[in-house]
Short mmCIF file of C-alpha atoms and ligand atoms in Angstrom, two decimals:
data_model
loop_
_atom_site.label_atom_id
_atom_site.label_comp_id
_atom_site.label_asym_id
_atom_site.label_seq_id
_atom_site.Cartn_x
_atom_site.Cartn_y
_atom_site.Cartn_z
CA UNK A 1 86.00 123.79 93.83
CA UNK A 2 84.39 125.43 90.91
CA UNK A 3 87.43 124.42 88.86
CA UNK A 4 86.81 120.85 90.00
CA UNK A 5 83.02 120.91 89.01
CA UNK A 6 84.32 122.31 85.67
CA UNK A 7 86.82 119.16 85.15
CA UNK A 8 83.95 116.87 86.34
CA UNK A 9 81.82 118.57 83.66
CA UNK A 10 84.52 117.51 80.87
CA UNK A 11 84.77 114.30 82.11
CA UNK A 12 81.19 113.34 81.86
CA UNK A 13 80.97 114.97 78.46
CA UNK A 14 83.89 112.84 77.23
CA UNK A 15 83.03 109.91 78.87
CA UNK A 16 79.37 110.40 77.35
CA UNK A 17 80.95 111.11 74.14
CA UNK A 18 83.54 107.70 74.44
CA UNK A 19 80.24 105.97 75.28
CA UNK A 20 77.45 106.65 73.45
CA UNK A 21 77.17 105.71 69.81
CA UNK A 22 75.54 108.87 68.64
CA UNK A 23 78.12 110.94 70.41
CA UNK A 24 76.75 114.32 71.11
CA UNK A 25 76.87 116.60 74.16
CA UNK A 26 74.99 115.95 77.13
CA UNK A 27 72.09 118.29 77.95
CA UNK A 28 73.79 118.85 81.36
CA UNK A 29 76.96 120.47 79.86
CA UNK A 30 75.21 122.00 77.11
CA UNK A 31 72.62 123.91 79.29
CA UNK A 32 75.76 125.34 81.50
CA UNK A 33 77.11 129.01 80.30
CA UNK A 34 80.93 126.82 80.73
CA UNK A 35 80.39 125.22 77.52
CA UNK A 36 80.15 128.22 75.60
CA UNK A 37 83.73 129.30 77.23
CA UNK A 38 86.10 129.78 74.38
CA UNK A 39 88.49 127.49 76.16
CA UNK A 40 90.65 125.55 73.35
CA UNK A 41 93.26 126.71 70.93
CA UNK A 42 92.25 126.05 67.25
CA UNK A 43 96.06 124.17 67.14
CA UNK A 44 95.36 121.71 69.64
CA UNK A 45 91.56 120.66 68.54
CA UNK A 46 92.91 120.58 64.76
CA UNK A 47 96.43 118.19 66.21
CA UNK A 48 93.71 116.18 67.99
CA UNK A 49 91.79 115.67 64.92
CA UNK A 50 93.93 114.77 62.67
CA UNK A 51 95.36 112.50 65.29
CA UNK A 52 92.26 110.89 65.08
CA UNK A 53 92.45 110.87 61.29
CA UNK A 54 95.08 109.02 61.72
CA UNK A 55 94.20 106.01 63.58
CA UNK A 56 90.86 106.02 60.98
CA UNK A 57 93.17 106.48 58.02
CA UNK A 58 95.26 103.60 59.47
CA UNK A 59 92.70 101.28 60.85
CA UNK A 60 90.93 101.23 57.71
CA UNK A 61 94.12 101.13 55.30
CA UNK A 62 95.61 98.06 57.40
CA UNK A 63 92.50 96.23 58.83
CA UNK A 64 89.74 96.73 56.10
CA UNK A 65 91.80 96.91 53.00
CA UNK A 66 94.96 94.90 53.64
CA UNK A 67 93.81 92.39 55.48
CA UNK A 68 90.59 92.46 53.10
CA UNK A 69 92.60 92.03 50.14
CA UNK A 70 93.74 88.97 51.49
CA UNK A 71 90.29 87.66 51.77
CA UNK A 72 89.59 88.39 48.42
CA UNK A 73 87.75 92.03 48.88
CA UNK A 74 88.73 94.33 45.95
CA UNK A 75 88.96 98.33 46.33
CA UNK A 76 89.15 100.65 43.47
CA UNK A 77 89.73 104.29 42.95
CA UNK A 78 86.14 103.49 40.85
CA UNK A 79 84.57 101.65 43.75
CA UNK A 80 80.93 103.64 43.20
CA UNK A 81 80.78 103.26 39.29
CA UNK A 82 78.03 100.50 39.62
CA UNK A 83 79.90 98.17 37.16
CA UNK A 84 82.71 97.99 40.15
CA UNK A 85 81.76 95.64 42.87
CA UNK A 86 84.35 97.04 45.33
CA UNK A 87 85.04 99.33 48.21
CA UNK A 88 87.02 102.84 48.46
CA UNK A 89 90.65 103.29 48.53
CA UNK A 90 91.99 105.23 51.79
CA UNK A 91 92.31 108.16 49.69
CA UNK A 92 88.77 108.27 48.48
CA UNK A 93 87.71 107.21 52.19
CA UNK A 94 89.31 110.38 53.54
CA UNK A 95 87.87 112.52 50.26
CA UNK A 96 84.54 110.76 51.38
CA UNK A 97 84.68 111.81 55.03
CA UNK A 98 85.68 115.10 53.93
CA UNK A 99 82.74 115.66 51.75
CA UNK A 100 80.29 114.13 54.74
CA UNK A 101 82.24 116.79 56.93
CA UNK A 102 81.35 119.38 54.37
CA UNK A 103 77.66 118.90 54.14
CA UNK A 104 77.31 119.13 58.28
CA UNK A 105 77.19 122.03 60.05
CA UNK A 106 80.16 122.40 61.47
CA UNK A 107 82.72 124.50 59.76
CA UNK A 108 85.53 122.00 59.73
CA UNK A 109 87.70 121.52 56.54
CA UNK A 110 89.75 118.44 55.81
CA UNK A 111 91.53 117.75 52.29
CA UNK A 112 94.28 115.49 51.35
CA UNK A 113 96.65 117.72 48.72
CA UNK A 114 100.20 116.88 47.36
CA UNK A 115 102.83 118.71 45.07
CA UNK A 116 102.81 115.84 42.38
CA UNK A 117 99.21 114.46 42.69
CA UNK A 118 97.72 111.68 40.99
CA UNK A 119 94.53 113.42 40.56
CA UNK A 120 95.07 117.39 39.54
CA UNK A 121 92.73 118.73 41.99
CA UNK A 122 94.82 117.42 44.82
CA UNK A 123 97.20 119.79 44.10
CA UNK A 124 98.65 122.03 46.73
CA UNK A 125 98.60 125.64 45.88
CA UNK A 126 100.14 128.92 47.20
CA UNK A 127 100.87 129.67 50.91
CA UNK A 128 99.95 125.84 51.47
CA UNK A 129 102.27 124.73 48.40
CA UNK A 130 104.77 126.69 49.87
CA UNK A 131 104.70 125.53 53.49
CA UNK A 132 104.55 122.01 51.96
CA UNK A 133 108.37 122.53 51.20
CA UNK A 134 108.76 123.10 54.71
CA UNK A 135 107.15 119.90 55.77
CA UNK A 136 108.54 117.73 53.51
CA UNK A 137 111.98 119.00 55.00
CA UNK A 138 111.61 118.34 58.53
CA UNK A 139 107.78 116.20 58.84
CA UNK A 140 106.95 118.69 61.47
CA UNK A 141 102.69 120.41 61.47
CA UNK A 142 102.40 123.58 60.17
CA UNK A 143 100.05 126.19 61.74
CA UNK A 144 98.55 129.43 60.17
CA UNK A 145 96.26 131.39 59.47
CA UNK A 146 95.32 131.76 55.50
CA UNK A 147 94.44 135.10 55.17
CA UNK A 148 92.91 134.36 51.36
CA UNK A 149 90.24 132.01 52.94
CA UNK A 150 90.29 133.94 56.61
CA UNK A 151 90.40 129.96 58.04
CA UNK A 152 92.73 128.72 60.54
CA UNK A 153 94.85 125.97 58.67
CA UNK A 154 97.27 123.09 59.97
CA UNK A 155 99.03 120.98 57.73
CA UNK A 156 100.41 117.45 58.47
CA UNK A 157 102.72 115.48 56.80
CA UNK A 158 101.27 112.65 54.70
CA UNK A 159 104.10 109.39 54.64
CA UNK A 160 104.64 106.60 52.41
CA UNK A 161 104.42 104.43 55.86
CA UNK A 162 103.98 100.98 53.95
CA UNK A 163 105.28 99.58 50.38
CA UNK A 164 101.81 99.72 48.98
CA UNK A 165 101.51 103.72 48.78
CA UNK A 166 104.55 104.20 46.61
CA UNK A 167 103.95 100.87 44.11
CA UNK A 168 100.21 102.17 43.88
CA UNK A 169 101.77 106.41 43.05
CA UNK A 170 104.86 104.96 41.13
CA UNK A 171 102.31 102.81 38.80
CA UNK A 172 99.40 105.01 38.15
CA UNK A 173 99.16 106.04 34.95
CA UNK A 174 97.90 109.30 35.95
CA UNK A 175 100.88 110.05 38.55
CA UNK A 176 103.26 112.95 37.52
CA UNK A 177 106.15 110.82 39.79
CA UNK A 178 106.80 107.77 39.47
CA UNK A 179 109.54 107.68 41.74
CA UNK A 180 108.07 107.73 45.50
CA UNK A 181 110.17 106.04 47.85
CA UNK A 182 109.13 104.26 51.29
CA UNK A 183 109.33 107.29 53.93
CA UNK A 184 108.30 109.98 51.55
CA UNK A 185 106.26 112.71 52.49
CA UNK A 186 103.65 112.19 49.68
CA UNK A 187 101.60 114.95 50.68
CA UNK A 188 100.09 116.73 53.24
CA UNK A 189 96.31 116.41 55.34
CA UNK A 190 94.91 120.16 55.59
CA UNK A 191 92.67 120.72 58.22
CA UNK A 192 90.69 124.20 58.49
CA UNK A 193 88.70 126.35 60.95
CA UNK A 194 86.87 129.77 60.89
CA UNK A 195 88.14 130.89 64.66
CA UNK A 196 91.10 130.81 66.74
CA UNK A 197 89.48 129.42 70.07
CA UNK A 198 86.59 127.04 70.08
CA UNK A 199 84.35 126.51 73.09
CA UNK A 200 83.68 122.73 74.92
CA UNK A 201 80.81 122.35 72.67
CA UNK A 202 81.83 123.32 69.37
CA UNK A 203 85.46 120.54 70.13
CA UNK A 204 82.72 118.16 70.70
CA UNK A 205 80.66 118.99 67.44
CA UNK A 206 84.11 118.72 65.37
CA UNK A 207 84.79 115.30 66.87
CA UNK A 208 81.35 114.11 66.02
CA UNK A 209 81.22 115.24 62.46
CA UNK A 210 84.74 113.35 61.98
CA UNK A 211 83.17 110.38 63.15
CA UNK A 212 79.49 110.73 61.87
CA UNK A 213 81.71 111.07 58.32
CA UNK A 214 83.71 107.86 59.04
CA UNK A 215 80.25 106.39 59.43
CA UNK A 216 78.75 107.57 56.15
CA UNK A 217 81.67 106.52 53.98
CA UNK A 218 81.91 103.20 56.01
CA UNK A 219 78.30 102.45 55.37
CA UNK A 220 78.41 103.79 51.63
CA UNK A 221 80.55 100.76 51.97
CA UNK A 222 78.51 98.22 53.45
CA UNK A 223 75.79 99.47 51.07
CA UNK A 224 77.97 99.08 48.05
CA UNK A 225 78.63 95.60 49.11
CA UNK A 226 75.02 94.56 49.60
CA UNK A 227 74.35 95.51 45.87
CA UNK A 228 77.49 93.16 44.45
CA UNK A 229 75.40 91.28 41.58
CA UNK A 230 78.33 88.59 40.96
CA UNK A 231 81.02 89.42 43.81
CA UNK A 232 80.81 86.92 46.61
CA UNK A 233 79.44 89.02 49.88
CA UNK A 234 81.46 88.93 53.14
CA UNK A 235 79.25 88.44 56.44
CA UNK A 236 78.82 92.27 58.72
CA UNK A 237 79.42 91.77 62.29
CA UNK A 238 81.61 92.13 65.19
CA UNK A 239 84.62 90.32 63.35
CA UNK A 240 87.20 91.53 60.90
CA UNK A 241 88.90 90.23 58.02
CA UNK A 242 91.97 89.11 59.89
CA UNK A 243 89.54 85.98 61.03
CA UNK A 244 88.01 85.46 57.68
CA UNK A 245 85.64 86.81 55.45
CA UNK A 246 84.07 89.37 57.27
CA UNK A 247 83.40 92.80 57.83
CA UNK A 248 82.80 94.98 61.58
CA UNK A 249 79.70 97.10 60.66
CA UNK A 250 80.17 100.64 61.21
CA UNK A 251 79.34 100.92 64.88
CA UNK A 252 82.30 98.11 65.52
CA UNK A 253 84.69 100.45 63.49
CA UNK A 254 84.29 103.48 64.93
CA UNK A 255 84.40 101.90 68.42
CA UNK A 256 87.58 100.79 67.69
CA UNK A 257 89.25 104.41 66.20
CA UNK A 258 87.42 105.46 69.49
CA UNK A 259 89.41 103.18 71.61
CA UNK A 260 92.39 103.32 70.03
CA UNK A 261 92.17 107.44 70.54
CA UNK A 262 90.46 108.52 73.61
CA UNK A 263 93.12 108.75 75.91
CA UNK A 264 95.00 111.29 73.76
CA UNK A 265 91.30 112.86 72.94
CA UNK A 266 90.90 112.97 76.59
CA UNK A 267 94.31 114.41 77.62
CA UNK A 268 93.79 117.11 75.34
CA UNK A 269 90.09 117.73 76.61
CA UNK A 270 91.62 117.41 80.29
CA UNK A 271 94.85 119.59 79.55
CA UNK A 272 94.47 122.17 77.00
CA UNK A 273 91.26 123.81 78.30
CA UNK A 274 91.99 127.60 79.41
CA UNK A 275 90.64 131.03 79.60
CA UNK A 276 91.15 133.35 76.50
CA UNK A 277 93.76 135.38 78.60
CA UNK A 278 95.84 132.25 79.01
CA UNK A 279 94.82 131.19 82.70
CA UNK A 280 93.04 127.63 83.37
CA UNK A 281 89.40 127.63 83.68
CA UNK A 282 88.30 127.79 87.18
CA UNK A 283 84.67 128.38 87.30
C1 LIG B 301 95.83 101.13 45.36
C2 LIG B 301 96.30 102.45 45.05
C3 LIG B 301 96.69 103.41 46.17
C4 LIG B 301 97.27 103.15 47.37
C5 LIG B 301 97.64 101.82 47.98
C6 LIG B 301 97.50 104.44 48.00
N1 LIG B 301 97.05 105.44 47.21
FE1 LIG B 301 97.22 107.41 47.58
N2 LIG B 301 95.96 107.78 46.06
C7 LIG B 301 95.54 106.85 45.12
C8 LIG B 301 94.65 107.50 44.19
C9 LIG B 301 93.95 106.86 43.01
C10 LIG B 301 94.55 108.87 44.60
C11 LIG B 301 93.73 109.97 43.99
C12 LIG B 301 92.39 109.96 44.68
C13 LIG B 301 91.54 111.12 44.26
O1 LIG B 301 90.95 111.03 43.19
O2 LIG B 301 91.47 112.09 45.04
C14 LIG B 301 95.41 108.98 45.78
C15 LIG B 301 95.61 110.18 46.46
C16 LIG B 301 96.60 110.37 47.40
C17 LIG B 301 97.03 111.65 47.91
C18 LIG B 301 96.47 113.02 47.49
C19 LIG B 301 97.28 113.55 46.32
C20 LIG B 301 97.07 112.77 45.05
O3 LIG B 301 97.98 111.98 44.70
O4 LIG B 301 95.99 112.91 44.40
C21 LIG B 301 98.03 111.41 48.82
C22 LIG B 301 98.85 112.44 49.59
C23 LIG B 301 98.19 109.96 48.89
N3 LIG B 301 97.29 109.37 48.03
C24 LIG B 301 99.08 109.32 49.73
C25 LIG B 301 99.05 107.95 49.93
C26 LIG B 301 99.73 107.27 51.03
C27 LIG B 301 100.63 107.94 52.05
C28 LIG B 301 99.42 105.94 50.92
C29 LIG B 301 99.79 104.81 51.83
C30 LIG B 301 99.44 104.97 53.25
C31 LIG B 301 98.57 105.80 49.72
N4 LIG B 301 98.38 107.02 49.17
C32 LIG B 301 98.10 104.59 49.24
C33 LIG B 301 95.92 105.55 45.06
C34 LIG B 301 96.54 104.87 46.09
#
């Protein structure tokens, strides 16, 4: 029974989470001693993250800045120079959400590295460097614990899933390889954590600085847009550029990484939860 009322608990969290803009955790989980359970493995809620990375990274590569191009938007790697009247490239959008990440308060770490980057400080180094290797050999996460930094790290492999990541490397002038090919693991997304276990609450506080960063970068965006001087403005609302020129505002964005993640976000929540010895919650 009390095992039940503990699942119900999760459930209305998530389904607060999944529904409410804001995000955040209900006061009626919070003010329970269950939320404070050290109940997930630092593994699972860094696989579910960058999961959800994922869908962002791809969402916003295919939706906002292919089918934007198409429409006549422009992104550059200088998109906040104010001479440049366009919007970030999916690198900078992940540096971006990174840096939003960074300033919270939750001690989550996210960085995009590679062995042959086109920007130096992008470049993988030591223990990571050398799992790297690994990954490139068989695509498959990486978990460990980096005992220079004391964080919990998880690499995932970064691939050259469309033809406009390897022209874009192969031609930058600053890129020490110039010979990416289609399939390539380019690099790696590190993700980073000060414990081993994280409570209910704390999974909840990492998903909603992911998203709250997603938000900030998207709306540096839309602000950057509303200050073009000579660049002909697209029109924010609830469509997309694959119907014209438009852009979703932020809120229709992130609805849509939300939907296109939840159910994994909420198998995880549902399936992963247990007791530091191992067992399943059952209070
Ligand atoms: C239009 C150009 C362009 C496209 C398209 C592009 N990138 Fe990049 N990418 C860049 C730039 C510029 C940087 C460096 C950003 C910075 O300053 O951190 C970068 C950074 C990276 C990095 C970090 C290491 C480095 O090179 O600095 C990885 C890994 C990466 N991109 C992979 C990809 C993948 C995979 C795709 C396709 C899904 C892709 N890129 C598409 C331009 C591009």
């Amino acid at each position: 029974m009390k095992r039940i009322l503990y699942k119900i608990g999760i459930i209305t969290g998530t389904i607060f989470m999944f529904t409410s803009c804001g995000g955040g955790v209900p006061e009626e989980t919070t003010t329970e001693t269950l939320a404070n359970d050290k109940v997930f493995d630092v593994a699972d809620v860094l696989a579910m993250i960058a999961e959800e990375n994922d869908v962002t990274r791809t969402l916003y590569t295919k939706a906002i800045v292919g089918a934007g191009k198409k429409q006549g938007l422009k992104f550059d790697e200088d998109w906040q120079k104010d001479d440049v009247e366009a919007g970030p490239l999916p690198a900078l959008f992940l540096r971006g959400i990174s840096s939003d990440i960074q300033k919270s308060e939750v001690p989550l770490g996210l960085y995009l590295g590679s062995d042959f980057p086109i920007n130096a400080s992008n470049k993988l180094e030591g223990k990571q460097a050398a799992l790297f290797d690994k990954i490139k050999k068989d695509q498959k996460p990486q978990h460990f614990f980096d005992e220079d930094q004391q964080l919990y790290t998880a690499m995932f492999a970064d691939i050259a899933g469309a033809a406009p990541c390897v022209n874009c490397h192969n031609d930058h002038e600053q890129s020490p390889k110039k010979d990416w090919k289609l399939g390539d693991v380019m690099g790696a997304t590190t993700w980073q954590y000060p414990s081993d276990k994280l409570s209910y609450e704390e999974t909840m506080d990492v998903i909603k600085a992911y998203r709250d960063g997603t938000k900030a970068v998207y709306n540096a965006y839309l602000s950057e847009i509303e200050a073009f001087k000579t660049s002909e403005k697209p029109t924010i609302g609830e469509k997309w550029p694959s119907s014209g020129f438009h852009l979703p505002t932020a809120e229709v964005f992130i609805d849509s990484v939300r939907l296109l993640t939840s159910y994994h976000t909420m198998e995880m929540l549902l399936t992963k939860a247990k007791k530091s010895s191992g067992e399943v919650a059952t209070r």
